[in-house]
Amino acid sequence: MGTRVLEDGSEQYVTKGDVTVTRSRREIAYEDAITSYVERLDERRGAVLSSNYEYPGRYTRWDVAVADPPLGISSFGRSMWLEAYNERGEVLLDIIGAHLAEIEEITLGVRQ
């Protein structure tokens, strides 16, 4: 199955891991594009990545923002932790954990 366009213009597809992904786009003024995300980060998890560097024909400005991610990845030394932040994260954690369990060099455990 490929990407399916929904009635509202959103696009939906199913990954090989059987996760349904729905993405939508909306046009907003560039100057205000990430303001609401930046404000949310005072109290919620997320990230804003931005480049305002422009060079005609080569580089363009861009912004990427996410708020309330489903899971987080942390590491220290040679240890890594995956933590689900919500129900969507629990689903992803199960899928990722199953794949990690297949890698001989990785020891899985529960963080105390």
Short mmCIF file of N, CA and C in Angstrom, two decimals:
data_model
loop_
_atom_site.label_atom_id
_atom_site.label_comp_id
_atom_site.label_asym_id
_atom_site.label_seq_id
_atom_site.Cartn_x
_atom_site.Cartn_y
_atom_site.Cartn_z
N MET A 1 0.85 -1.18 0.00
CA MET A 1 0.00 0.00 0.00
C MET A 1 0.89 1.24 0.00
N GLY A 2 0.55 2.18 -0.83
CA GLY A 2 1.30 3.43 -0.89
C GLY A 2 0.65 4.50 -0.04
N THR A 3 1.00 5.72 -0.33
CA THR A 3 0.43 6.85 0.39
C THR A 3 -0.98 7.13 -0.10
N ARG A 4 -1.88 7.35 0.83
CA ARG A 4 -3.28 7.62 0.52
C ARG A 4 -3.59 9.06 0.90
N VAL A 5 -4.24 9.82 0.01
CA VAL A 5 -4.62 11.20 0.30
C VAL A 5 -6.03 11.18 0.89
N LEU A 6 -6.18 11.79 2.08
CA LEU A 6 -7.47 11.82 2.76
C LEU A 6 -8.30 13.02 2.28
N GLU A 7 -9.57 13.05 2.67
CA GLU A 7 -10.48 14.11 2.24
C GLU A 7 -9.99 15.51 2.59
N ASP A 8 -9.34 15.66 3.74
CA ASP A 8 -8.87 16.98 4.17
C ASP A 8 -7.51 17.34 3.57
N GLY A 9 -6.98 16.50 2.68
CA GLY A 9 -5.70 16.77 2.05
C GLY A 9 -4.52 16.15 2.77
N SER A 10 -4.76 15.60 3.97
CA SER A 10 -3.69 14.92 4.71
C SER A 10 -3.27 13.67 3.94
N GLU A 11 -2.09 13.20 4.22
CA GLU A 11 -1.60 11.97 3.60
C GLU A 11 -1.41 10.91 4.67
N GLN A 12 -1.68 9.67 4.33
CA GLN A 12 -1.58 8.58 5.30
C GLN A 12 -0.91 7.38 4.65
N TYR A 13 -0.05 6.72 5.43
CA TYR A 13 0.58 5.49 4.96
C TYR A 13 0.85 4.58 6.15
N VAL A 14 1.13 3.32 5.87
CA VAL A 14 1.42 2.33 6.90
C VAL A 14 2.87 1.88 6.70
N THR A 15 3.65 1.92 7.78
CA THR A 15 5.06 1.53 7.71
C THR A 15 5.19 0.01 7.66
N LYS A 16 6.40 -0.47 7.39
CA LYS A 16 6.66 -1.91 7.40
C LYS A 16 6.39 -2.52 8.77
N GLY A 17 6.52 -1.72 9.82
CA GLY A 17 6.25 -2.17 11.18
C GLY A 17 4.78 -2.09 11.55
N ASP A 18 3.92 -1.81 10.58
CA ASP A 18 2.47 -1.73 10.75
C ASP A 18 2.03 -0.54 11.60
N VAL A 19 2.76 0.56 11.52
CA VAL A 19 2.38 1.80 12.19
C VAL A 19 1.74 2.71 11.16
N THR A 20 0.53 3.20 11.44
CA THR A 20 -0.14 4.12 10.54
C THR A 20 0.33 5.54 10.83
N VAL A 21 0.82 6.21 9.79
CA VAL A 21 1.32 7.58 9.91
C VAL A 21 0.41 8.49 9.10
N THR A 22 -0.06 9.56 9.74
CA THR A 22 -0.85 10.57 9.05
C THR A 22 -0.12 11.89 9.15
N ARG A 23 0.09 12.54 8.02
CA ARG A 23 0.77 13.83 8.04
C ARG A 23 -0.10 14.85 7.32
N SER A 24 -0.04 16.07 7.83
CA SER A 24 -0.82 17.15 7.21
C SER A 24 0.06 18.38 7.09
N ARG A 25 -0.31 19.24 6.18
CA ARG A 25 0.43 20.48 5.94
C ARG A 25 -0.56 21.63 5.95
N ARG A 26 -0.05 22.77 6.36
CA ARG A 26 -0.88 23.98 6.29
C ARG A 26 0.03 25.17 6.05
N GLU A 27 -0.47 26.09 5.27
CA GLU A 27 0.31 27.28 4.97
C GLU A 27 0.11 28.32 6.05
N ILE A 28 1.21 28.87 6.53
CA ILE A 28 1.17 29.98 7.48
C ILE A 28 2.31 30.93 7.14
N ALA A 29 2.20 32.13 7.61
CA ALA A 29 3.24 33.12 7.34
C ALA A 29 4.56 32.66 7.94
N TYR A 30 5.63 32.76 7.19
CA TYR A 30 6.94 32.27 7.65
C TYR A 30 7.35 32.91 8.97
N GLU A 31 7.10 34.19 9.12
CA GLU A 31 7.54 34.92 10.32
C GLU A 31 6.94 34.33 11.60
N ASP A 32 5.75 33.77 11.51
CA ASP A 32 5.06 33.22 12.69
C ASP A 32 5.05 31.70 12.72
N ALA A 33 5.77 31.08 11.83
CA ALA A 33 5.65 29.63 11.63
C ALA A 33 5.93 28.80 12.88
N ILE A 34 6.93 29.16 13.67
CA ILE A 34 7.28 28.31 14.81
C ILE A 34 6.94 28.92 16.16
N THR A 35 6.34 30.09 16.16
CA THR A 35 6.06 30.79 17.41
C THR A 35 5.27 29.92 18.39
N SER A 36 4.21 29.28 17.92
CA SER A 36 3.39 28.47 18.83
C SER A 36 4.17 27.29 19.39
N TYR A 37 5.08 26.72 18.60
CA TYR A 37 5.90 25.61 19.09
C TYR A 37 6.90 26.09 20.14
N VAL A 38 7.54 27.21 19.89
CA VAL A 38 8.50 27.75 20.84
C VAL A 38 7.82 28.02 22.18
N GLU A 39 6.63 28.58 22.15
CA GLU A 39 5.90 28.87 23.39
C GLU A 39 5.54 27.59 24.14
N ARG A 40 5.19 26.54 23.42
CA ARG A 40 4.84 25.27 24.07
C ARG A 40 6.03 24.64 24.79
N LEU A 41 7.24 24.90 24.31
CA LEU A 41 8.42 24.25 24.87
C LEU A 41 8.76 24.72 26.27
N ASP A 42 8.12 25.78 26.75
CA ASP A 42 8.32 26.21 28.12
C ASP A 42 7.77 25.19 29.11
N GLU A 43 6.75 24.44 28.70
CA GLU A 43 6.09 23.51 29.61
C GLU A 43 6.01 22.08 29.09
N ARG A 44 6.36 21.85 27.84
CA ARG A 44 6.21 20.53 27.25
C ARG A 44 7.49 20.12 26.53
N ARG A 45 7.64 18.81 26.32
CA ARG A 45 8.80 18.31 25.59
C ARG A 45 8.67 18.66 24.11
N GLY A 46 9.82 18.80 23.47
CA GLY A 46 9.82 19.06 22.04
C GLY A 46 11.12 19.67 21.60
N ALA A 47 11.16 20.08 20.34
CA ALA A 47 12.37 20.68 19.79
C ALA A 47 12.01 21.60 18.63
N VAL A 48 12.83 22.61 18.43
CA VAL A 48 12.72 23.50 17.28
C VAL A 48 14.09 23.58 16.64
N LEU A 49 14.16 23.28 15.36
CA LEU A 49 15.39 23.40 14.59
C LEU A 49 15.14 24.44 13.51
N SER A 50 16.08 25.33 13.32
CA SER A 50 15.84 26.44 12.41
C SER A 50 17.12 26.90 11.73
N SER A 51 17.00 27.30 10.48
CA SER A 51 18.12 27.92 9.76
C SER A 51 17.58 29.13 9.02
N ASN A 52 18.17 30.28 9.28
CA ASN A 52 17.73 31.48 8.56
C ASN A 52 18.76 31.91 7.52
N TYR A 53 19.66 31.00 7.18
CA TYR A 53 20.70 31.30 6.19
C TYR A 53 20.13 31.11 4.79
N GLU A 54 20.31 32.10 3.95
CA GLU A 54 19.85 32.01 2.57
C GLU A 54 20.98 32.38 1.62
N TYR A 55 21.04 31.65 0.52
CA TYR A 55 21.97 31.98 -0.55
C TYR A 55 21.25 31.57 -1.84
N PRO A 56 20.96 32.52 -2.72
CA PRO A 56 20.17 32.23 -3.93
C PRO A 56 20.69 31.03 -4.72
N GLY A 57 19.77 30.14 -5.03
CA GLY A 57 20.10 28.96 -5.81
C GLY A 57 20.79 27.84 -5.05
N ARG A 58 21.05 28.07 -3.76
CA ARG A 58 21.78 27.04 -3.02
C ARG A 58 21.13 26.70 -1.68
N TYR A 59 20.90 27.69 -0.84
CA TYR A 59 20.33 27.48 0.49
C TYR A 59 19.05 28.27 0.65
N THR A 60 18.16 27.75 1.45
CA THR A 60 16.91 28.44 1.74
C THR A 60 16.62 28.33 3.24
N ARG A 61 15.84 29.26 3.74
CA ARG A 61 15.47 29.21 5.16
C ARG A 61 14.55 28.01 5.39
N TRP A 62 14.63 27.44 6.59
CA TRP A 62 13.74 26.34 6.94
C TRP A 62 13.57 26.26 8.45
N ASP A 63 12.48 25.69 8.87
CA ASP A 63 12.18 25.44 10.27
C ASP A 63 11.54 24.07 10.39
N VAL A 64 11.86 23.36 11.44
CA VAL A 64 11.23 22.09 11.77
C VAL A 64 10.93 22.14 13.26
N ALA A 65 9.72 21.78 13.64
CA ALA A 65 9.35 21.82 15.06
C ALA A 65 8.50 20.61 15.41
N VAL A 66 8.64 20.15 16.64
CA VAL A 66 7.82 19.06 17.15
C VAL A 66 7.51 19.36 18.62
N ALA A 67 6.28 19.10 19.00
CA ALA A 67 5.87 19.24 20.41
C ALA A 67 5.17 17.95 20.82
N ASP A 68 5.32 17.59 22.07
CA ASP A 68 4.72 16.36 22.60
C ASP A 68 5.12 15.12 21.81
N PRO A 69 6.41 14.83 21.71
CA PRO A 69 6.84 13.64 20.97
C PRO A 69 6.36 12.37 21.67
N PRO A 70 6.17 11.29 20.93
CA PRO A 70 5.68 10.06 21.54
C PRO A 70 6.71 9.34 22.40
N LEU A 71 7.99 9.49 22.07
CA LEU A 71 9.01 8.83 22.88
C LEU A 71 10.31 9.62 22.84
N GLY A 72 11.19 9.27 23.77
CA GLY A 72 12.47 9.95 23.86
C GLY A 72 13.60 8.94 23.91
N ILE A 73 14.76 9.36 23.44
CA ILE A 73 15.96 8.54 23.46
C ILE A 73 17.02 9.30 24.24
N SER A 74 17.58 8.67 25.27
CA SER A 74 18.64 9.27 26.08
C SER A 74 19.82 8.32 26.10
N SER A 75 21.00 8.87 26.33
CA SER A 75 22.17 8.00 26.43
C SER A 75 23.20 8.60 27.37
N PHE A 76 24.02 7.73 27.90
CA PHE A 76 25.15 8.12 28.74
C PHE A 76 26.18 7.03 28.62
N GLY A 77 27.39 7.40 28.21
CA GLY A 77 28.41 6.38 28.01
C GLY A 77 27.97 5.39 26.96
N ARG A 78 27.98 4.11 27.30
CA ARG A 78 27.57 3.07 26.35
C ARG A 78 26.16 2.56 26.63
N SER A 79 25.40 3.31 27.43
CA SER A 79 24.03 2.92 27.74
C SER A 79 23.05 3.85 27.02
N MET A 80 21.91 3.28 26.64
CA MET A 80 20.88 4.04 25.95
C MET A 80 19.53 3.68 26.54
N TRP A 81 18.65 4.67 26.69
CA TRP A 81 17.32 4.45 27.22
C TRP A 81 16.29 4.95 26.23
N LEU A 82 15.23 4.17 26.07
CA LEU A 82 14.07 4.57 25.29
C LEU A 82 12.92 4.71 26.28
N GLU A 83 12.21 5.81 26.20
CA GLU A 83 11.12 6.06 27.15
C GLU A 83 9.88 6.52 26.40
N ALA A 84 8.77 5.82 26.62
CA ALA A 84 7.50 6.22 26.02
C ALA A 84 6.89 7.34 26.85
N TYR A 85 6.47 8.41 26.19
CA TYR A 85 5.86 9.54 26.88
C TYR A 85 4.34 9.50 26.85
N ASN A 86 3.77 8.65 25.99
CA ASN A 86 2.31 8.56 25.88
C ASN A 86 1.95 7.23 25.20
N GLU A 87 0.67 7.03 24.92
CA GLU A 87 0.22 5.77 24.32
C GLU A 87 0.84 5.54 22.95
N ARG A 88 1.00 6.60 22.17
CA ARG A 88 1.64 6.45 20.85
C ARG A 88 3.07 5.95 21.03
N GLY A 89 3.74 6.44 22.07
CA GLY A 89 5.09 6.01 22.36
C GLY A 89 5.16 4.55 22.78
N GLU A 90 4.16 4.09 23.52
CA GLU A 90 4.12 2.68 23.93
C GLU A 90 4.08 1.77 22.71
N VAL A 91 3.28 2.15 21.72
CA VAL A 91 3.19 1.35 20.49
C VAL A 91 4.54 1.31 19.80
N LEU A 92 5.17 2.48 19.66
CA LEU A 92 6.47 2.55 19.00
C LEU A 92 7.55 1.82 19.80
N LEU A 93 7.48 1.91 21.12
CA LEU A 93 8.47 1.25 21.98
C LEU A 93 8.44 -0.27 21.79
N ASP A 94 7.24 -0.82 21.68
CA ASP A 94 7.11 -2.27 21.44
C ASP A 94 7.76 -2.66 20.11
N ILE A 95 7.51 -1.87 19.08
CA ILE A 95 8.06 -2.17 17.75
C ILE A 95 9.58 -2.03 17.75
N ILE A 96 10.08 -0.94 18.31
CA ILE A 96 11.53 -0.71 18.35
C ILE A 96 12.21 -1.77 19.20
N GLY A 97 11.61 -2.09 20.35
CA GLY A 97 12.18 -3.11 21.24
C GLY A 97 12.30 -4.46 20.55
N ALA A 98 11.30 -4.82 19.77
CA ALA A 98 11.34 -6.10 19.05
C ALA A 98 12.51 -6.13 18.07
N HIS A 99 12.75 -5.03 17.40
CA HIS A 99 13.87 -4.98 16.45
C HIS A 99 15.22 -4.97 17.18
N LEU A 100 15.31 -4.24 18.28
CA LEU A 100 16.56 -4.21 19.04
C LEU A 100 16.89 -5.58 19.62
N ALA A 101 15.86 -6.34 20.00
CA ALA A 101 16.08 -7.67 20.58
C ALA A 101 16.75 -8.62 19.59
N GLU A 102 16.64 -8.33 18.31
CA GLU A 102 17.24 -9.18 17.28
C GLU A 102 18.74 -8.91 17.10
N ILE A 103 19.25 -7.86 17.72
CA ILE A 103 20.66 -7.49 17.56
C ILE A 103 21.46 -8.12 18.70
N GLU A 104 22.35 -9.02 18.36
CA GLU A 104 23.11 -9.80 19.33
C GLU A 104 23.94 -8.93 20.28
N GLU A 105 24.48 -7.83 19.78
CA GLU A 105 25.37 -6.99 20.57
C GLU A 105 24.63 -6.10 21.58
N ILE A 106 23.32 -6.13 21.57
CA ILE A 106 22.53 -5.28 22.48
C ILE A 106 21.91 -6.12 23.58
N THR A 107 22.04 -5.66 24.81
CA THR A 107 21.39 -6.30 25.95
C THR A 107 20.23 -5.41 26.38
N LEU A 108 19.03 -5.95 26.33
CA LEU A 108 17.85 -5.18 26.72
C LEU A 108 17.54 -5.40 28.19
N GLY A 109 17.05 -4.37 28.82
CA GLY A 109 16.66 -4.46 30.22
C GLY A 109 15.66 -3.37 30.53
N VAL A 110 15.20 -3.36 31.76
CA VAL A 110 14.26 -2.34 32.21
C VAL A 110 15.01 -1.38 33.11
N ARG A 111 14.87 -0.11 32.86
CA ARG A 111 15.55 0.92 33.65
C ARG A 111 14.89 1.01 35.02
N GLN A 112 15.70 1.02 36.05
CA GLN A 112 15.17 1.09 37.43
C GLN A 112 15.02 2.51 37.88
#
